[in-house]
CSV table of C-alpha atoms in Angstrom, one decimal:
chain,number,residue,atom,x,y,z
D,1,MET,CA,0.1,0.1,0.3
D,2,PRO,CA,3.3,1.8,0.6
D,3,GLN,CA,3.7,1.9,-3.2
D,4,LEU,CA,0.8,2.6,-4.8
D,5,ILE,CA,0.6,5.8,-2.7
D,6,GLY,CA,4.4,6.5,-3.6
D,7,ILE,CA,3.8,5.9,-7.0
D,8,LEU,CA,0.8,8.3,-7.5
D,9,LEU,CA,2.7,10.9,-5.6
D,10,LEU,CA,4.9,10.0,-8.2
D,11,ILE,CA,2.3,11.2,-10.5
D,12,ALA,CA,0.5,13.7,-9.3
D,13,TYR,CA,4.1,15.4,-9.5
D,14,ILE,CA,5.2,14.7,-12.7
D,15,PHE,CA,1.3,15.7,-14.1
D,16,GLY,CA,1.5,19.2,-11.7
D,17,VAL,CA,5.5,19.8,-13.8
D,18,ILE,CA,3.7,19.7,-17.4
D,19,LYS,CA,1.2,21.1,-17.0
D,20,PHE,CA,2.7,23.9,-15.1
D,21,LEU,CA,5.0,23.7,-18.3
D,22,LEU,CA,2.4,23.8,-20.9
D,23,GLY,CA,0.7,26.8,-19.4
D,24,PHE,CA,3.9,29.0,-18.3
D,25,ARG,CA,2.9,31.8,-20.9
D,26,ARG,CA,0.3,32.3,-19.0
D,27,THR,CA,1.3,33.0,-15.7
D,28,ASP,CA,3.0,36.6,-14.6
D,29,PHE,CA,6.4,34.9,-14.3
D,30,GLU,CA,9.7,35.2,-16.4
D,31,GLY,CA,12.4,33.0,-16.5
D,32,ASN,CA,13.5,30.3,-14.4
D,33,GLN,CA,10.5,28.1,-15.8
D,34,ILE,CA,12.2,25.1,-15.4
D,35,GLY,CA,12.9,25.9,-11.6
D,36,LEU,CA,9.4,26.6,-10.6
D,37,ALA,CA,7.7,24.0,-12.8
D,38,LEU,CA,10.1,21.7,-10.5
D,39,LEU,CA,9.5,22.7,-7.2
D,40,TRP,CA,6.2,23.7,-7.3
D,41,PRO,CA,4.6,22.0,-4.2
D,42,VAL,CA,6.7,23.0,-2.1
D,43,LEU,CA,6.1,26.6,-3.9
D,44,PHE,CA,2.2,26.3,-3.6
D,45,ALA,CA,2.2,25.5,-0.4
D,46,MET,CA,3.8,28.2,0.6
D,47,ASN,CA,3.0,31.6,-0.8
D,48,GLY,CA,0.0,32.5,-2.4
D,49,ASN,CA,1.1,34.6,-5.7
D,50,TYR,CA,2.1,30.9,-7.3
D,51,ARG,CA,-0.9,29.1,-5.9
D,52,LYS,CA,-2.8,31.9,-8.3
D,53,ASN,CA,-0.3,31.7,-11.2
D,54,PHE,CA,0.1,28.2,-11.0
D,55,PHE,CA,-3.9,27.3,-11.0
D,56,LYS,CA,-3.7,29.9,-14.3
D,57,ALA,CA,-0.3,27.5,-16.0
D,58,LEU,CA,-3.2,24.7,-15.1
D,59,LYS,CA,-6.0,25.9,-16.5
D,60,GLY,CA,-4.0,27.7,-19.8
D,61,SER,CA,-3.0,24.4,-20.9
């Protein structure tokens, strides 16, 4: 069961990275696209502005 949870979390992480990269042009961010995409879980949890832009990116792709 813990392995299944780990696999599901990994899939969610990869999904978030891909969707963010595909919709990055809709965000207010400039540059460092890869860094922002890879750190999305941490930034999403800690930064309201990032959270708003993350949702913009998800809806945009």
